[in-house]
Protein backbone atom coordinates (compact mmCIF):
# COMPACT_ATOMS: atom_id res chain seq x y z
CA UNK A 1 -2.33 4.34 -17.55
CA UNK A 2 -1.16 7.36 -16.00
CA UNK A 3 -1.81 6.85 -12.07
CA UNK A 4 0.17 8.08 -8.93
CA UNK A 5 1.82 4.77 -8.76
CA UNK A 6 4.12 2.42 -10.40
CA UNK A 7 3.07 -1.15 -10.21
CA UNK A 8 4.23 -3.91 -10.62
CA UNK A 9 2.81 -7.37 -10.99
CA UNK A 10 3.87 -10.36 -8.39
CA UNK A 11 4.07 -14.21 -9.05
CA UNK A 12 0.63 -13.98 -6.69
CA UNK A 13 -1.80 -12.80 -9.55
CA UNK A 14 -4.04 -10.97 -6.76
CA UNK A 15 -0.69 -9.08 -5.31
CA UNK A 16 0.62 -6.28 -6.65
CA UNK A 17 3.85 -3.89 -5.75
CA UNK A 18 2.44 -0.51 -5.95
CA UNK A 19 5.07 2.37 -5.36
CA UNK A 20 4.08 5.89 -5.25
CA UNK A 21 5.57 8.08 -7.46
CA UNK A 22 7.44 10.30 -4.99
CA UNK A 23 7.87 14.27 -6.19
CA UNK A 24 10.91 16.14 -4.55
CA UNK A 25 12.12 19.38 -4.05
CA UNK A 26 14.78 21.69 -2.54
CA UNK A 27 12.39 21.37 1.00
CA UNK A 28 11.53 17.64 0.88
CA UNK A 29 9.47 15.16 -0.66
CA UNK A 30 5.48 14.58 -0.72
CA UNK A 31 3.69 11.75 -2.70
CA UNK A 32 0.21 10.23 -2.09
CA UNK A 33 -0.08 7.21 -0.54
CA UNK A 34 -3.39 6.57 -1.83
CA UNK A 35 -5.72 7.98 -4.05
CA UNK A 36 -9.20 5.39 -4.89
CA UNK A 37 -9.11 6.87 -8.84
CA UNK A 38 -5.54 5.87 -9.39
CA UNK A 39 -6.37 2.57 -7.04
CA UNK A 40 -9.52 1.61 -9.73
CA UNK A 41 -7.81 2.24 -12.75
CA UNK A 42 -4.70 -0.32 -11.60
CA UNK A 43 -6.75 -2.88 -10.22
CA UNK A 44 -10.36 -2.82 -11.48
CA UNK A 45 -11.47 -2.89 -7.68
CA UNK A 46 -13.89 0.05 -6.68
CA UNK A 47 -13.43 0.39 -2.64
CA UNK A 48 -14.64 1.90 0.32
CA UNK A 49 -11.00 2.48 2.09
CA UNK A 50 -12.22 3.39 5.69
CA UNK A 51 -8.68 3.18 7.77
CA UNK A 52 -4.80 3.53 7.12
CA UNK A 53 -2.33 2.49 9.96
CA UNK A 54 1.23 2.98 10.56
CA UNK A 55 3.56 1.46 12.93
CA UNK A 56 6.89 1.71 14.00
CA UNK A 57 8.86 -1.50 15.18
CA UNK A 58 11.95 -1.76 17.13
CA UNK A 59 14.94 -3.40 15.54
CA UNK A 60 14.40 -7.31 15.20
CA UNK A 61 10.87 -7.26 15.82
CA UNK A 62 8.58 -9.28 13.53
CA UNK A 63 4.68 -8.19 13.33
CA UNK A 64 2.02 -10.66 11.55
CA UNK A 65 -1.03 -9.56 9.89
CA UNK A 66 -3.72 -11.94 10.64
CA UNK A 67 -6.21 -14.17 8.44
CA UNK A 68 -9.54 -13.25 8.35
CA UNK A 69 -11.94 -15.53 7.39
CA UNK A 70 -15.34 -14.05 8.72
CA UNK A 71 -15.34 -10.20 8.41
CA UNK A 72 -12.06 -10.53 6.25
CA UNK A 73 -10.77 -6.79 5.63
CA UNK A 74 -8.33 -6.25 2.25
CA UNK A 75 -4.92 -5.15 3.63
CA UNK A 76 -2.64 -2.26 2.33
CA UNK A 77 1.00 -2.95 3.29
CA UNK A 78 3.86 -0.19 3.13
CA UNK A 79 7.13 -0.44 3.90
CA UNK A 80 9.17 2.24 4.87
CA UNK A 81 12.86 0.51 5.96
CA UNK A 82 13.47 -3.34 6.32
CA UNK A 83 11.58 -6.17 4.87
CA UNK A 84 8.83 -8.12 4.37
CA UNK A 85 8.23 -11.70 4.69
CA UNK A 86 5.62 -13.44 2.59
């Protein structure tokens, strides 16, 4: 498998840890955060990704994502600095 990721598998068989693979130079860094081939191949799901959102929290603050049970939507969490909480 040759993707734009490394993954790795979670004790949740549905969750995986995927981590782009980040390529740096003498200017910076750039690495794609999500690419629908590379997505297929690792998990055998073909999607329709329609939105990507980013936030920014202040120091202590805790944000939920909510259940969805009617019009559930797949979610795509990235962490940038602190931790999550399963």
């Amino acid at each position: 498998m040759n993707t734009s990721y490394t993954v790795t598998q979670t004790a949740i068989p549905e969750v995986l840890i995927m981590e782009p693979k980040v390529f740096g130079d003498a200017w910076g860094f750039f690495y794609e955060s999500f690419n629908v081939r590379d997505f297929a191949e690792v998990t055998g799901l073909y999607v329709n990704f329609v939105q990507d959102n980013h936030s920014k929290l202040a120091k202590g603050v805790l944000r939920g994502l909510n259940y969805q049970i009617k019009h559930a939507l797949g979610k795509l969490v990235r962490v940038m600095q602190g931790e999550v909480f399963e």
